[in-house]
Structure formats: structure tokens, C-alpha cells
Coordinates of N, CA and C in Angstrom, one line a residue:
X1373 N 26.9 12.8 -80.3 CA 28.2 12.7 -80.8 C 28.7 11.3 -80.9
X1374 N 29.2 11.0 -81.8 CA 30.1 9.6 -82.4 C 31.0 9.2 -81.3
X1375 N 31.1 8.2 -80.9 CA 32.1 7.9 -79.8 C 33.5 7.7 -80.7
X1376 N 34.5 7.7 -80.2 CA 35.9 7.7 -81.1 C 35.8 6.2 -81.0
X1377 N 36.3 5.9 -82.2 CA 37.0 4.7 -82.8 C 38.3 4.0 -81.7
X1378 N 38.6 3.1 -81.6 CA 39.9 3.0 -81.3 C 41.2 2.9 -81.7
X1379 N 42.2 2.8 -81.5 CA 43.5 2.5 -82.3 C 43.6 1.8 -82.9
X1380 N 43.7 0.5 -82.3 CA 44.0 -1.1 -82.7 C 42.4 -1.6 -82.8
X1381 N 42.5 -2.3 -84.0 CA 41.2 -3.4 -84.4 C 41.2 -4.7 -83.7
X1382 N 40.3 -4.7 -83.5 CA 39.7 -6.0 -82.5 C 40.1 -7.2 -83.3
X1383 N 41.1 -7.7 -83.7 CA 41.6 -8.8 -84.3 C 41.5 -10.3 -83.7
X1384 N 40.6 -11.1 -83.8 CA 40.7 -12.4 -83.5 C 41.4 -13.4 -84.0
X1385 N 41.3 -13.4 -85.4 CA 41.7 -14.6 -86.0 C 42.8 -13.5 -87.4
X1386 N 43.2 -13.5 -88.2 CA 43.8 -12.7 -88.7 C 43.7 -14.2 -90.1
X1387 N 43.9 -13.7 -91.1 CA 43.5 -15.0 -92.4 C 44.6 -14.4 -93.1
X1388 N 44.7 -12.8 -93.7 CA 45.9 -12.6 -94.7 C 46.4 -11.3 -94.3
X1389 N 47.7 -11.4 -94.6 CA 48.6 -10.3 -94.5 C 49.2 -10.2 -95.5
X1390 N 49.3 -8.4 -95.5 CA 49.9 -7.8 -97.1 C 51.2 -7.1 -96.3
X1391 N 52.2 -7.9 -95.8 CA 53.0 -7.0 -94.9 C 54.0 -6.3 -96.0
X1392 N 54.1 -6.5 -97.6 CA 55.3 -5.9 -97.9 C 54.4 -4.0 -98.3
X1393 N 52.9 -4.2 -97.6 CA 52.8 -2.7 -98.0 C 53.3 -1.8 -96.9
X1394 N 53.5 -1.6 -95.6 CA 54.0 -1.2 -95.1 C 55.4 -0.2 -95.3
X1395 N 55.8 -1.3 -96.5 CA 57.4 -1.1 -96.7 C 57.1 -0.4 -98.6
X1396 N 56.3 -0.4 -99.1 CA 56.1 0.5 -100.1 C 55.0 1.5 -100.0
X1397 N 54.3 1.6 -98.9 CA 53.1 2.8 -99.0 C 53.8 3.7 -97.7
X1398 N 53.6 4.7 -97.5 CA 53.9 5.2 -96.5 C 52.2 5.7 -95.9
X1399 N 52.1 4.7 -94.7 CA 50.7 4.8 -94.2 C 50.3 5.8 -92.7
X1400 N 49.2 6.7 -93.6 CA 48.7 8.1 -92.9 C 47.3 7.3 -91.9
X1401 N 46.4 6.9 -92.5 CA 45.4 7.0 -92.0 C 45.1 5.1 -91.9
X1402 N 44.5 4.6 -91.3 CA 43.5 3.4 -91.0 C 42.0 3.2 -91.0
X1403 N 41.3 2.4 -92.0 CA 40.1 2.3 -91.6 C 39.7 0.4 -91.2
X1404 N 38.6 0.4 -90.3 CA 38.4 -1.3 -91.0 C 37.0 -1.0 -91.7
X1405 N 36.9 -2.1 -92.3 CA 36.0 -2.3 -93.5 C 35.2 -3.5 -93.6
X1406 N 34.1 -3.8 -93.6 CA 33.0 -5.1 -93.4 C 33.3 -5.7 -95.0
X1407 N 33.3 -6.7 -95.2 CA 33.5 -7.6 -96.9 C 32.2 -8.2 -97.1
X1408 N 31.7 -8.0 -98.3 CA 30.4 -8.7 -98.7 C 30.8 -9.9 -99.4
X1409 N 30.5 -10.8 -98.8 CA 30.7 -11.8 -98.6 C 29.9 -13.2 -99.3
X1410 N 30.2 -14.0 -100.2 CA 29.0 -15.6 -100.5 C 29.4 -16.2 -99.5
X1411 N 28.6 -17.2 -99.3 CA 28.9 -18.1 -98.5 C 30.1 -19.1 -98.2
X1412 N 30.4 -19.9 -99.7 CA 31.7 -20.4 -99.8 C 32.8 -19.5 -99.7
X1413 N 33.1 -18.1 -99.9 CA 34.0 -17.5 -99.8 C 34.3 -17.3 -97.7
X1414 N 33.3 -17.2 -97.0 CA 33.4 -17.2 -95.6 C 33.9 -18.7 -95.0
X1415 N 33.7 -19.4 -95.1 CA 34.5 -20.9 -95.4 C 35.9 -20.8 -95.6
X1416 N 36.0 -20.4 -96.6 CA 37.4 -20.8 -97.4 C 38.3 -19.6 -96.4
X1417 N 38.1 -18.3 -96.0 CA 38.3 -17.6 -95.0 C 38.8 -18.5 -93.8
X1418 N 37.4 -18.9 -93.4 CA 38.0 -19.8 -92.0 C 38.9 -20.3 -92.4
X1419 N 39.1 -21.1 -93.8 CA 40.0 -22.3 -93.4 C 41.2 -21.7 -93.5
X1420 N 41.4 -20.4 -93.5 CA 42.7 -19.5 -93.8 C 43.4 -19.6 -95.0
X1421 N 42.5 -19.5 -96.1 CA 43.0 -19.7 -97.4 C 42.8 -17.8 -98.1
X1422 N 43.6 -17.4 -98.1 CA 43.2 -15.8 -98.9 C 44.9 -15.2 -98.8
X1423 N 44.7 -14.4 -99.9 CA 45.9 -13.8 -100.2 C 45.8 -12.4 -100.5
X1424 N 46.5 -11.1 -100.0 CA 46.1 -9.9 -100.6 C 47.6 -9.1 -100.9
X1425 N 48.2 -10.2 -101.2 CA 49.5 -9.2 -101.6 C 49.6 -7.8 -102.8
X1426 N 48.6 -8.6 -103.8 CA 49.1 -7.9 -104.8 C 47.6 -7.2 -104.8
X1427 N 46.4 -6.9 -104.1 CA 45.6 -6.3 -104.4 C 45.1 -5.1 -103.4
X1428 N 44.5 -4.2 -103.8 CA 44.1 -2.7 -103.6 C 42.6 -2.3 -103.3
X1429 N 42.6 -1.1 -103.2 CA 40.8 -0.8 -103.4 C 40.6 0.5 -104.0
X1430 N 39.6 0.5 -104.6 CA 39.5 1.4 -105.4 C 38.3 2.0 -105.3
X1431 N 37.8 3.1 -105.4 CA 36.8 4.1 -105.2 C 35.7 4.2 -106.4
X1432 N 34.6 3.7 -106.6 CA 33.9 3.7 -107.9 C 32.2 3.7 -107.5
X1433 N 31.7 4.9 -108.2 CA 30.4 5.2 -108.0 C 29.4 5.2 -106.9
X1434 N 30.5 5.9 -105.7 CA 30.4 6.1 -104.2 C 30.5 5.0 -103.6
X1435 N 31.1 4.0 -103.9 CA 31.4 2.5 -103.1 C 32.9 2.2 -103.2
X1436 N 33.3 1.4 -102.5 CA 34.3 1.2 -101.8 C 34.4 -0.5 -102.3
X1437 N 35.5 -0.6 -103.6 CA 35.6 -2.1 -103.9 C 37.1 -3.0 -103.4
X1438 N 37.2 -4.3 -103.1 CA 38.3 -4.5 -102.8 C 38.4 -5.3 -104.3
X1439 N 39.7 -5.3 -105.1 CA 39.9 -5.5 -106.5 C 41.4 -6.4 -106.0
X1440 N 41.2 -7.7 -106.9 CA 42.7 -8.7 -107.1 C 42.6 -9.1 -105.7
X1441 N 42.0 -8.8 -104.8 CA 42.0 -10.3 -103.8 C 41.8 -11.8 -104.0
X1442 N 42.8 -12.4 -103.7 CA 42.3 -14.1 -103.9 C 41.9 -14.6 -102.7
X1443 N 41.0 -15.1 -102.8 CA 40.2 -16.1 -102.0 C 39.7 -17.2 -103.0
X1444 N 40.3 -18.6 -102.6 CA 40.5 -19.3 -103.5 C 39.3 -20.0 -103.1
X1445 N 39.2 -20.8 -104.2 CA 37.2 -21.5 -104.3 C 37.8 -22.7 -103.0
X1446 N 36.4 -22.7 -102.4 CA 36.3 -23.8 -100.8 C 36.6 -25.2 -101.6
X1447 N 36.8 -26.3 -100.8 CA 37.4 -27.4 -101.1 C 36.0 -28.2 -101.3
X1448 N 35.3 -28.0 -100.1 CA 33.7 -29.0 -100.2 C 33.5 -28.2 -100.8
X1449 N 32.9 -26.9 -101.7 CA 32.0 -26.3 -101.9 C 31.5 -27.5 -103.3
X1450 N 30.5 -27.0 -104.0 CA 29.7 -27.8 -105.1 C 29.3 -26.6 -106.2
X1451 N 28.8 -26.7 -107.0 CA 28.7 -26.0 -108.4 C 28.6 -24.3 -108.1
X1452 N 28.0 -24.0 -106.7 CA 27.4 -22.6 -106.4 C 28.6 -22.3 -105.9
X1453 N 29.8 -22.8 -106.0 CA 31.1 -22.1 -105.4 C 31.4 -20.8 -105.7
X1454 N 32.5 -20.1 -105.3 CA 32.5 -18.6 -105.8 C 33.7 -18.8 -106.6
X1455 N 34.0 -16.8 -107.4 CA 34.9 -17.0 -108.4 C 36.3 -16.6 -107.8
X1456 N 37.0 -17.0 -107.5 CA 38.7 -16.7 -106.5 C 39.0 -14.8 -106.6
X1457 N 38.9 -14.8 -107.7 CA 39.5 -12.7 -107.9 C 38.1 -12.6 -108.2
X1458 N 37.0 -12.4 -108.0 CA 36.0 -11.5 -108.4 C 36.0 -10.3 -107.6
X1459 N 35.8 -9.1 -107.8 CA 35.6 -7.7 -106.7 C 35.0 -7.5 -106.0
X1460 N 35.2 -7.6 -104.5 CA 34.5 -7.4 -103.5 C 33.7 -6.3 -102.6
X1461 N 32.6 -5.9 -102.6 CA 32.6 -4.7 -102.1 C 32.8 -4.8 -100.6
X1462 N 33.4 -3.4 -100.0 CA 33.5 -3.3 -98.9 C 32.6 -2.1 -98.2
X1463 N 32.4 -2.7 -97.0 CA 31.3 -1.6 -96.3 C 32.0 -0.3 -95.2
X1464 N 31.1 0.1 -95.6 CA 31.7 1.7 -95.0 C 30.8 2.4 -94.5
X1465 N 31.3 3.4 -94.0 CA 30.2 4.9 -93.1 C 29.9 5.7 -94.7
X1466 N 29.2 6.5 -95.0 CA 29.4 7.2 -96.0 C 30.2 8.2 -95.7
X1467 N 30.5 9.3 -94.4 CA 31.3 9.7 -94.3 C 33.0 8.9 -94.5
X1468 N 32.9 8.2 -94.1 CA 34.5 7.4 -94.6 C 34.9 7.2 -95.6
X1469 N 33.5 6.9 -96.4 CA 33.4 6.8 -98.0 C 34.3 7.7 -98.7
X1470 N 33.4 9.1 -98.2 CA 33.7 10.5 -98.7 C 35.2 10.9 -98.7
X1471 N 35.8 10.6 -96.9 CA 37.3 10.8 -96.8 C 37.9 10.3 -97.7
X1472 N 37.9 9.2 -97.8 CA 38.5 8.4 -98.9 C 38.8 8.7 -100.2
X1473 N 37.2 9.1 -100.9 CA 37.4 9.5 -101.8 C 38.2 10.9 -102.4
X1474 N 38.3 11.6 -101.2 CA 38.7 13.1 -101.6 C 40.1 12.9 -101.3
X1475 N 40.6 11.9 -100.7 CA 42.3 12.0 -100.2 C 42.9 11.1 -101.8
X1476 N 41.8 10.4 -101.9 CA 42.5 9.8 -103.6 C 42.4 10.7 -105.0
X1477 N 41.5 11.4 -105.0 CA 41.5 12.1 -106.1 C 42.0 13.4 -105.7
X1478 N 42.2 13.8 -104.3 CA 43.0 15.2 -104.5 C 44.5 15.1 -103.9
X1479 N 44.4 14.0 -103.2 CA 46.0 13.9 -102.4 C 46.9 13.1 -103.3
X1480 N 46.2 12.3 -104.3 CA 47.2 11.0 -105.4 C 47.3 10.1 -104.0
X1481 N 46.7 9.7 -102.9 CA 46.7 8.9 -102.4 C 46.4 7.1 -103.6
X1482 N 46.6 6.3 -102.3 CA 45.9 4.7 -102.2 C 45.4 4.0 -101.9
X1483 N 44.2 3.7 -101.6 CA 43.6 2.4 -100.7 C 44.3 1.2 -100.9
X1484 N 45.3 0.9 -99.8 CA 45.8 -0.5 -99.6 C 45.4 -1.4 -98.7
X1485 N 45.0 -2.7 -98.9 CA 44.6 -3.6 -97.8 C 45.8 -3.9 -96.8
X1486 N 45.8 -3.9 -95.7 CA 46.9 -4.4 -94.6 C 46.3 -5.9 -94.0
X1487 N 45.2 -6.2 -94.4 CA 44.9 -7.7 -93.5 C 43.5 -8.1 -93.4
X1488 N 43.8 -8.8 -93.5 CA 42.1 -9.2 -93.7 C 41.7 -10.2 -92.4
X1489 N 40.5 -10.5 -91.4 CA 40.6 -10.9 -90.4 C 39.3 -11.1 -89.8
X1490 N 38.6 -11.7 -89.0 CA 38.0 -11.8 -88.2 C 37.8 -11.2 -86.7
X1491 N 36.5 -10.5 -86.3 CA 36.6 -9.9 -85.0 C 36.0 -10.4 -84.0
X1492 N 36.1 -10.3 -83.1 CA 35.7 -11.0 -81.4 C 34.2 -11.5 -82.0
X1493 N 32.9 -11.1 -82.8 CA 31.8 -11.5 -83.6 C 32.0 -12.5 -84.2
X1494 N 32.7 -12.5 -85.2 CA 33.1 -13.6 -86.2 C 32.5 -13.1 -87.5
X1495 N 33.0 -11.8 -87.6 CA 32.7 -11.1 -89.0 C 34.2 -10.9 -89.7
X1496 N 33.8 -10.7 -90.6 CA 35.0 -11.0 -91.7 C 35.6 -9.3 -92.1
X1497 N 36.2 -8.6 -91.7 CA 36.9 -7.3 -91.7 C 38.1 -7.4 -92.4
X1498 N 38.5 -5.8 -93.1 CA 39.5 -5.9 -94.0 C 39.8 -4.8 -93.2
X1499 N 41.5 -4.5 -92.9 CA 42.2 -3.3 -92.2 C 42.8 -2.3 -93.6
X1500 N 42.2 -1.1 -94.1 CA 42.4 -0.6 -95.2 C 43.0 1.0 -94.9
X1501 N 44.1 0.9 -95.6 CA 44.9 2.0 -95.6 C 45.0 3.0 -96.6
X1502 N 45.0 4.0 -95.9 CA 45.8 5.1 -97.0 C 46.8 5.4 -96.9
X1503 N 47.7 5.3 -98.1 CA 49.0 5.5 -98.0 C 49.2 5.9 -99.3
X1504 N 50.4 6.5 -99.6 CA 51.2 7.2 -100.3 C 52.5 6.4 -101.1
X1505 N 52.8 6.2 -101.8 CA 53.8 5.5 -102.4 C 55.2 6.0 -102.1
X1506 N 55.8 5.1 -101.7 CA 57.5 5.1 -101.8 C 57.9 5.3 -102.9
X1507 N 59.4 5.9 -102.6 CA 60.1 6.2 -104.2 C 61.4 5.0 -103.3
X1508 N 62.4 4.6 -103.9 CA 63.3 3.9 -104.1 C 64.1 4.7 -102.7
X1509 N 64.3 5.9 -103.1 CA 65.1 7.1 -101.6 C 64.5 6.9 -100.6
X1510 N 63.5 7.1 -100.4 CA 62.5 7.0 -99.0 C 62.5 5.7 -98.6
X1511 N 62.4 4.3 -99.4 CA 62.6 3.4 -99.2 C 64.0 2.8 -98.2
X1512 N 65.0 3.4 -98.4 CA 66.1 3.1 -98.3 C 66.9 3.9 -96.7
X1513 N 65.9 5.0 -96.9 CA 66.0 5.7 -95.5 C 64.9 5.1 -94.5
X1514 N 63.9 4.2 -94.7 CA 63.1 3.4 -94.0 C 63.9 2.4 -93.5
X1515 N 64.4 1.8 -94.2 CA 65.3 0.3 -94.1 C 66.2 1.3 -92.8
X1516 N 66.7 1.8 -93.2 CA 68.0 2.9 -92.5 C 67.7 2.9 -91.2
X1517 N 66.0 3.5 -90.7 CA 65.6 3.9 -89.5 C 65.5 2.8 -88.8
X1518 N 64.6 1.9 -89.5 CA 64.4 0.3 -89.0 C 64.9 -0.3 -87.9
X1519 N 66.5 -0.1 -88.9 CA 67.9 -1.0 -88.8 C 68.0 -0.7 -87.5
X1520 N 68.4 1.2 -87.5 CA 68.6 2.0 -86.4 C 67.9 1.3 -84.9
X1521 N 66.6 1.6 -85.3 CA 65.5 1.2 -83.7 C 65.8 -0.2 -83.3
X1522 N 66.5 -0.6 -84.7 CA 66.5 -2.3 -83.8 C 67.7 -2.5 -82.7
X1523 N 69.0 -2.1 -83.6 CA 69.9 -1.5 -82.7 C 70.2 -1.2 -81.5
X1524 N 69.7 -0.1 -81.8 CA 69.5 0.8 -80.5 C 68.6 0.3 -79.4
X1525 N 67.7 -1.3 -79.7 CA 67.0 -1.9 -78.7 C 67.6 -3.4 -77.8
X1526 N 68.4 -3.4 -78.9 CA 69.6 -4.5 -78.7 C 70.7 -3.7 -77.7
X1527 N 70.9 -2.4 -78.4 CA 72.3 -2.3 -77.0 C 71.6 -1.5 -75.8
X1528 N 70.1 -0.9 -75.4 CA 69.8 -0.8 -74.4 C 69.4 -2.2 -73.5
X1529 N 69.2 -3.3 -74.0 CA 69.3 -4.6 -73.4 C 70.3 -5.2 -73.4
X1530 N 71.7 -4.9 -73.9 CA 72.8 -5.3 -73.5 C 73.2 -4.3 -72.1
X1531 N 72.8 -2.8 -72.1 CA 73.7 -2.0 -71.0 C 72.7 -2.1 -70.0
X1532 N 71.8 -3.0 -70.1 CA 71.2 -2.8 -68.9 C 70.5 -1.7 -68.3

């Protein structure tokens, strides 16, 4: 038997965060994900250069791609540098594969990236989500609840 996964990902060093998906996906499930990787692009990583606001993953010919990530070309690199947006494949279980695949084509799910990061190893991991899209209403009742828990954390530390 498979030993269970844990909650929280072993995060060391953390390089990019897509925090406004939280606030437009409504997120069910968590996986992490291994990134294949060139060499200058693992570099440019450390040096904490990557951005994944505006990019996704998408499910194509039983693989698992991360699409519109920027990781921008290394500073030293030389002519064998890499291309900043080219599509990255990400590594997976085949069962995970599978989940994935059946929650997007049958649920209208998303593969969203939440962070891209480094683990206690010093392997380069993507925190990849399924989530569901907000409408403008649901949005607004999020903000609503937010507000609420913050609130309500502020006057239990006022009453003591």
C-alpha cells in the first residue's frame, strides 16, 4: 500500500507565487509536480527570477505541460541559454496523470499553478491545483467571508 502523501509540501525556498489564483479558482484538490528542467533555466530559478501569474497546465497526450510560465533567460548563461515561455513538462504518477485528466474533461475543471519552489533536496517542484473558476458573485462572497474571519480574529484578541 502507498503511504499517504502529506498536507503541506516540503517548501524550502519558494521562487514564484500566483497568489491572485486563490482568489479566482475555487481550489478542490493539490498536487506537487517535478519540472523538467535545462540547466540555465535551474539557475535563473535559484536566482529567484520566474513568474507564473498568468500561466496554467494543461493536459496533452497523457502528459502533464506547464504553458506561459516565465522563467527568464540566466544573466551568465551564453548562446545554449534557454527560451523564457517555452512549455514545460511536469512530472507525475500516471495515476495523478489520470485524476487530472478525468476532472478536466469531465468536471470543466483547471490545472492552476499556486508556486513554484524548491524542496529540503533542492529539486525544483510546482504546487498544482485544481480548481474551478469564480464567477464575479462567488467572488464577492469570498471577499465577504475573508473580511468576516479577519474580524472576528481581531475582536477575539481585543476581548481577550
Amino acid at each position: 500500500m502507498a503511504r499517504p502523501k502529506p498536507e503541506t509540501f516540503d517548501k524550502q525556498k519558494v521562487v514564484a507565487e500566483n497568489r491572485r489564483a486563490r482568489f479566482d479558482y475555487a481550489i478542490e484538490d493539490k498536487f506537487e509536480a517535478g519540472l523538467m528542467l535545462q540547466g540555465t533555466e535551474v539557475k535563473a530559478l535559484r536566482a529567484g527570477e520566474a513568474t507564473i501569474s498568468e500561466s496554467y497546465a494543461e493536459v496533452k497526450d497523457g502528459q502533464v505541460w506547464l504553458v506561459n510560465a516565465n522563467i527568464p533567460e540566466y544573466s551568465h548563461g551564453n548562446r545554449e541559454n534557454h527560451e523564457a515561455k517555452r512549455p514545460r513538462k511536469l512530472l507525475l504518477n500516471q495515476r495523478e496523470i489520470n485524476k487530472l485528466m478525468g476532472a478536466v474533461e469531465r468536471k470543466g475543471m483547471t490545472l492552476v499553478p499556486i508556486s513554484i519552489y524548491f524542496n529540503k533536496t533542492g529539486r525544483a517542484k510546482v504546487e498544482l491545483a485544481l480548481g474551478k473558476g469564480r464567477k464575479a458573485q462567488d467572488k464577492r462572497e469570498y471577499i465577504k467571508d475573508r473580511d468576516w474571519k479577519r474580524d472576528k480574529q481581531r475582536l477575539l484578541r481585543e476581548k481577550g
